Short mmCIF file of C-alpha atoms and ligand atoms in Angstrom, two decimals:
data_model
loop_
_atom_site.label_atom_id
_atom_site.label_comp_id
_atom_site.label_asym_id
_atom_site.label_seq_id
_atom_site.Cartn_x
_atom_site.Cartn_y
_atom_site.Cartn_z
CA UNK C 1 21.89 -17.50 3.85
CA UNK C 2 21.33 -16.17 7.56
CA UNK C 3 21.08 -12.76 8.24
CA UNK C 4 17.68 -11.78 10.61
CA UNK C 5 16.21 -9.51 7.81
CA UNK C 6 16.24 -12.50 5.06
CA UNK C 7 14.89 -14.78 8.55
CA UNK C 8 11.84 -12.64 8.21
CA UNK C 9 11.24 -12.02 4.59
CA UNK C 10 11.12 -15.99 4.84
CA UNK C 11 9.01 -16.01 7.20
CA UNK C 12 6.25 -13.55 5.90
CA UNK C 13 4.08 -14.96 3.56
CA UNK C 14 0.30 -14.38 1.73
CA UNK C 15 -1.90 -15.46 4.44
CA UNK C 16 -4.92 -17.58 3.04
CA UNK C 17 -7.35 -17.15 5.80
CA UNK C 18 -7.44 -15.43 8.79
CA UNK C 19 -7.79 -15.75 12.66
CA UNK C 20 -10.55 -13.33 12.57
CA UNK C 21 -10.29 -13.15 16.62
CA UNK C 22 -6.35 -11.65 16.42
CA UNK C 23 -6.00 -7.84 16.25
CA UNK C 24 -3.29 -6.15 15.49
CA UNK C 25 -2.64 -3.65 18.53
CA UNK C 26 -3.06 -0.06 18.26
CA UNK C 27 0.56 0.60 18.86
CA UNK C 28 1.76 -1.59 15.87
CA UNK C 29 -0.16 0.04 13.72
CA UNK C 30 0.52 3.45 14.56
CA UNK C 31 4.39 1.72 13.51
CA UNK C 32 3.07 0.65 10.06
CA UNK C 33 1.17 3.84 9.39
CA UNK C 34 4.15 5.95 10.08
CA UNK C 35 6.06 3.71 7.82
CA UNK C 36 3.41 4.40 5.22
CA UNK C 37 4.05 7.97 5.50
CA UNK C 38 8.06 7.56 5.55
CA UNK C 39 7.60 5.27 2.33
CA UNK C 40 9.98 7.01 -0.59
CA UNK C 41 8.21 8.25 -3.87
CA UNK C 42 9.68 9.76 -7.07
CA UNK C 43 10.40 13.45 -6.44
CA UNK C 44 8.90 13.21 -3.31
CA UNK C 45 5.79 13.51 -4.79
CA UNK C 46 3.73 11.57 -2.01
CA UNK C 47 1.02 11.12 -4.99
CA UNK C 48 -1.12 8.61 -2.70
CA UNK C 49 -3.32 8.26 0.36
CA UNK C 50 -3.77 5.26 2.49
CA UNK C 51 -7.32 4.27 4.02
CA UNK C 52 -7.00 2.52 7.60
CA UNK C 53 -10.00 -0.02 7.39
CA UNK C 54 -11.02 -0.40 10.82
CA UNK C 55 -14.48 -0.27 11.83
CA UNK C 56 -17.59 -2.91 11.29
CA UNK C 57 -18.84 0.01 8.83
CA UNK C 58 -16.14 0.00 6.78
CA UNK C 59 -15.10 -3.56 6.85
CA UNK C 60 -19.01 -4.14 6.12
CA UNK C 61 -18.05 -1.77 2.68
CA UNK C 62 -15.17 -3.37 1.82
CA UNK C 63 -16.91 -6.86 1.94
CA UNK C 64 -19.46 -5.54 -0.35
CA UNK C 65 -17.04 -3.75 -3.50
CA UNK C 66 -16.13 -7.94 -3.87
CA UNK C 67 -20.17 -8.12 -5.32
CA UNK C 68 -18.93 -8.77 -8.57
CA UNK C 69 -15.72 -9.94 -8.70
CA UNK C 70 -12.55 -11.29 -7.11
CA UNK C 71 -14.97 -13.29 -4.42
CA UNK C 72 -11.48 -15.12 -3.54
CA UNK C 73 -9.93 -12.88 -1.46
CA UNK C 74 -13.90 -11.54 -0.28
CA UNK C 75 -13.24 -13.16 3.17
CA UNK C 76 -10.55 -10.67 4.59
CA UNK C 77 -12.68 -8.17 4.73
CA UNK C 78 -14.17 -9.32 7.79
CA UNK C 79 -11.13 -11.53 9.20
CA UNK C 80 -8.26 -9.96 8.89
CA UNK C 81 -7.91 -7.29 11.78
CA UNK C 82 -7.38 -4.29 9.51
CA UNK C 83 -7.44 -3.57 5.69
CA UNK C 84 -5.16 -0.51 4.10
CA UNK C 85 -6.18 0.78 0.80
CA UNK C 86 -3.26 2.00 -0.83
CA UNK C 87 -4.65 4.79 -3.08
CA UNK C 88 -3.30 6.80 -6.35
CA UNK C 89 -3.75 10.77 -7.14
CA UNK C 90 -4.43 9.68 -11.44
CA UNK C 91 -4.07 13.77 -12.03
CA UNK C 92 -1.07 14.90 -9.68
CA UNK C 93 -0.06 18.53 -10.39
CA UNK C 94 1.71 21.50 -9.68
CA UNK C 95 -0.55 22.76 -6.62
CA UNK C 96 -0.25 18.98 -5.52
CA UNK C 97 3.67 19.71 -5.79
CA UNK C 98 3.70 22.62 -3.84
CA UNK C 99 2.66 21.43 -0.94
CA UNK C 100 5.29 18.75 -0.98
CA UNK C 101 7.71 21.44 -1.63
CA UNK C 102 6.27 23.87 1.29
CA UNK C 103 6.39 20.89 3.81
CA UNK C 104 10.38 20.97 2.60
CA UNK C 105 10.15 24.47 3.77
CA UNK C 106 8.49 23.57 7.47
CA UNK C 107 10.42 20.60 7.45
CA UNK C 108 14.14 22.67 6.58
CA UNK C 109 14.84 20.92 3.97
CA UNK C 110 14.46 24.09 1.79
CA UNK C 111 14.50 27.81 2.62
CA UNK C 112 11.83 29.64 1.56
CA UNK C 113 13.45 32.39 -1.05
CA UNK C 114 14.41 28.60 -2.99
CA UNK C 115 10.90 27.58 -3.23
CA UNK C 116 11.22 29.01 -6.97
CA UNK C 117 14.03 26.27 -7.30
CA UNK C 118 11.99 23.80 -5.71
CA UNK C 119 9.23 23.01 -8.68
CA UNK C 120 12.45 22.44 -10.73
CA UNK C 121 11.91 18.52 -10.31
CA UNK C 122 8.44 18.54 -11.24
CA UNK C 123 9.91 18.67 -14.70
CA UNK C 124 9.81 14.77 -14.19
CA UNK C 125 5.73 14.85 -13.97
CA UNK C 126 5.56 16.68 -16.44
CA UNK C 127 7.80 13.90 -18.18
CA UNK C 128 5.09 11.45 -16.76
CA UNK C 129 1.72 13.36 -18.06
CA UNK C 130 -0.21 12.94 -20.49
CA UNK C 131 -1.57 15.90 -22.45
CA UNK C 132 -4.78 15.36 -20.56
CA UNK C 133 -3.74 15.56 -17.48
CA UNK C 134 -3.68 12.11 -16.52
CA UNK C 135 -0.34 10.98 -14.95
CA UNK C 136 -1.95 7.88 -13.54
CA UNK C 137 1.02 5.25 -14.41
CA UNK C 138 2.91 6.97 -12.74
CA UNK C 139 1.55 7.75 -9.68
CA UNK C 140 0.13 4.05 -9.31
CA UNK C 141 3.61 3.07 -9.68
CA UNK C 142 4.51 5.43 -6.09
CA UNK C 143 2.35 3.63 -4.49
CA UNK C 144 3.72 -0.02 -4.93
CA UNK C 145 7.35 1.19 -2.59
CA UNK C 146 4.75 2.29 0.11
CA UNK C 147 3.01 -1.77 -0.45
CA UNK C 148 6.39 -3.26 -0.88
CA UNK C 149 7.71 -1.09 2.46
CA UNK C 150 4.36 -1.76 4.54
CA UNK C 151 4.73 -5.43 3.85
CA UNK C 152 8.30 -5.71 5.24
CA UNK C 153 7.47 -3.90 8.35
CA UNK C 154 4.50 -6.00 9.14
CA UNK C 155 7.21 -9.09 8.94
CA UNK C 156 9.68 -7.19 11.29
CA UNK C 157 6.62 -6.75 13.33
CA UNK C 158 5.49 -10.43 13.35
CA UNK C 159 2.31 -9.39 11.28
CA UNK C 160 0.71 -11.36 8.54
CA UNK C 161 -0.61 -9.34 5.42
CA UNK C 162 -2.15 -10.09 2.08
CA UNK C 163 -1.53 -7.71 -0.79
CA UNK C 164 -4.47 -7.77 -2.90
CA UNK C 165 -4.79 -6.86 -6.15
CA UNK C 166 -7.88 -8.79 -6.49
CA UNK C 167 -10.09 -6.06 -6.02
CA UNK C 168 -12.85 -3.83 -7.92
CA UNK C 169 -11.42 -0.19 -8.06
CA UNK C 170 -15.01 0.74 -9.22
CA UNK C 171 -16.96 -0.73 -6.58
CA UNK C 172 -14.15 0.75 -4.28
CA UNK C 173 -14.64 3.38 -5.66
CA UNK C 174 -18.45 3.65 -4.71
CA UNK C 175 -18.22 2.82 -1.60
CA UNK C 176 -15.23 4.92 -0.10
CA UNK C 177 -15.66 8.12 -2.79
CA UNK C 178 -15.94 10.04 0.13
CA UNK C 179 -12.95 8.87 2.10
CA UNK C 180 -11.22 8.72 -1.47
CA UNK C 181 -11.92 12.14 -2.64
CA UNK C 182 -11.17 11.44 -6.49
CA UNK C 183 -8.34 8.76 -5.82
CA UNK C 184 -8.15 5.29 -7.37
CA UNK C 185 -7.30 2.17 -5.06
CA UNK C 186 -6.53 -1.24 -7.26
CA UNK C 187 -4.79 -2.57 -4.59
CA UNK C 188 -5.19 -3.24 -1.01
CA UNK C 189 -3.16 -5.02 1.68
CA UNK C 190 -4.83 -7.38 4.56
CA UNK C 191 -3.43 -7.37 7.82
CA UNK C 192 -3.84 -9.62 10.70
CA UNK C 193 -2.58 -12.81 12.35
CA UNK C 194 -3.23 -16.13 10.17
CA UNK C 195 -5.50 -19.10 10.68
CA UNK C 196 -3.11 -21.92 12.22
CA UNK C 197 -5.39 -24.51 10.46
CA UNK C 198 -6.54 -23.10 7.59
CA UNK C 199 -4.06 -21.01 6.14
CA UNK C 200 -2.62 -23.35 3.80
CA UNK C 201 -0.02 -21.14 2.65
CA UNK C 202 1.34 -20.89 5.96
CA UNK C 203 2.90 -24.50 5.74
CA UNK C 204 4.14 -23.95 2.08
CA UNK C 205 8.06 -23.58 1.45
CA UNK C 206 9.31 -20.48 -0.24
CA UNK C 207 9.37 -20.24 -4.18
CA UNK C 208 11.39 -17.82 -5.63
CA UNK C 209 13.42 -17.97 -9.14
CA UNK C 210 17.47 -18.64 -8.55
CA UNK C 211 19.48 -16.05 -7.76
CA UNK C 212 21.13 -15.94 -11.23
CA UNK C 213 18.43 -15.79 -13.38
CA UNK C 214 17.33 -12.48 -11.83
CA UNK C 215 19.88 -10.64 -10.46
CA UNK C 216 23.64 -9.96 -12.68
CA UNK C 217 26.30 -7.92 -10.61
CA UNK C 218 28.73 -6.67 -13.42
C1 FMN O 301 0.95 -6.64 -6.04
C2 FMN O 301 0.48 -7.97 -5.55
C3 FMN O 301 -0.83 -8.37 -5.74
C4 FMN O 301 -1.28 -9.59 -5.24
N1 FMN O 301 -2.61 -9.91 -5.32
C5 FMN O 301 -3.07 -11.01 -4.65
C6 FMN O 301 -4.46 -11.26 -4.51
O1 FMN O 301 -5.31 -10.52 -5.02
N2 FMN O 301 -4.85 -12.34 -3.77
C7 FMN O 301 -3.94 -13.20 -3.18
O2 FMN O 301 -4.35 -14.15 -2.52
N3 FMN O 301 -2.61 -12.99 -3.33
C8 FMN O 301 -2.15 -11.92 -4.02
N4 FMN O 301 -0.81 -11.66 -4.10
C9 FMN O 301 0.13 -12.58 -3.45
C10 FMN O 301 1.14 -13.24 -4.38
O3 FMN O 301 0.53 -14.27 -5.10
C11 FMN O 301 2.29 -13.70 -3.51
O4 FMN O 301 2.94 -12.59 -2.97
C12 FMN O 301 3.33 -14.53 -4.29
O5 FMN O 301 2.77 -15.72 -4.78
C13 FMN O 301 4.53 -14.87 -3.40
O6 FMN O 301 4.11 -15.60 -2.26
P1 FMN O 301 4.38 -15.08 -0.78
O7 FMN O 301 3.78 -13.68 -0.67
O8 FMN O 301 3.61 -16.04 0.10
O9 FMN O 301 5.83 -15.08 -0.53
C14 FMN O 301 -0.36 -10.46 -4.61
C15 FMN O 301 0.96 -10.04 -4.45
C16 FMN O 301 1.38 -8.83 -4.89
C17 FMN O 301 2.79 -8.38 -4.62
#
């Protein structure tokens, strides 16, 4: 098939190694990060929060959370130009909801007498919740479209990424508690430009299962 949006879902790929002296320009990623916060979620919910890894400081923390395990994909931390941490809200409730629902209101989506109305879909959280309070599953699922969206703008964009879910939420979670703020991260996507002689999976061809065994239009 041609078309130029399967042309670059063929061309993306998980990049291996990095060309640690390629950065991905300011402007792109003010593209991806506003994709990040255009990325759909159930309810509008928004249960997430995305960590721009950026500086020596914090590439220098990131590094360090693969101490114990996952040493494989270690080396991006310091290659790849940036790192996102795509972070979960594992106890999203009502006072979470209402500012979803208020930014309705600013954005005129909503009037204001409907607010009322508006916490009529957080019936499906409550669908989601456990009688603790946890409603983790789900939320961790929300963040996934913003991965699966991020990673086909980078390919519009010419960018290569690594989704990662090779890392250690606890040691992640040690290391950016503050930036975190009671979130989890398990999973993380690499950014960058790849290494034209060591990437390895650069070269590979595409391996996907046929057509028919996965999709059935009735
Ligand atoms: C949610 C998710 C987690 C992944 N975790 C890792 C990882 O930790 N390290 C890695 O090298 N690749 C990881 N991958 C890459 C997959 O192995 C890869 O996407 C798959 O083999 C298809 O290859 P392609 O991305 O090159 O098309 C992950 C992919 C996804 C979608």
């Amino acid at each position: 098939m041609t078309h130029p949006i399967i042309d670059e879902l063929n061309q993306r790929h998980t990049v291996k190694h990095y060309d640690a002296t390629r950065k991905v320009s300011k402007q792109n990623l003010e593209v991806l990060c506003e994709a990040l916060r255009l990325s759909p979620s159930s309810i509008n919910s928004q249960p997430w929060k995305f960590i721009v890894i950026e500086s020596e400081d914090a590439k220098q923390r990131f590094h360090d959370t693969f101490e114990n395990k996952f040493q494989f994909n270690q080396k991006h931390a310091k290659t790849a130009s940036h790192t996102i941490l795509f972070a979960y809200n594992p106890r999203y409730t009502r006072e979470d909801y209402a500012k979803v629902v208020d930014q309705q209101i600013a954005d005129g989506r909503m009037k204001k007498e409907d607010r009322e109305q508006g916490f009529g879909a957080y019936a499906f959280v409550d669908l989601n919740t456990a009688e603790n309070g946890v409603n983790a599953a789900w939320t961790k699922a929300q963040t996934y479209l913003a991965l699966g969206n991020a990673m086909h703008t980078l390919a519009r964009l010419g960018i290569d990424s690594t989704p990662m879910e090779g890392v250690d939420k606890d040691l992640i979670a040690r290391y950016f508690g503050k930036e975190l703020d009671g979130y989890v991260c398990e999973v993380a996507l690499a950014i960058g430009y790849h290494d034209e002689q060591q990437d390895y999976n650069a070269q590979l061809p595409k391996s996907r299962l046929p057509k028919d065994d996965i999709i059935t239009v009735v």
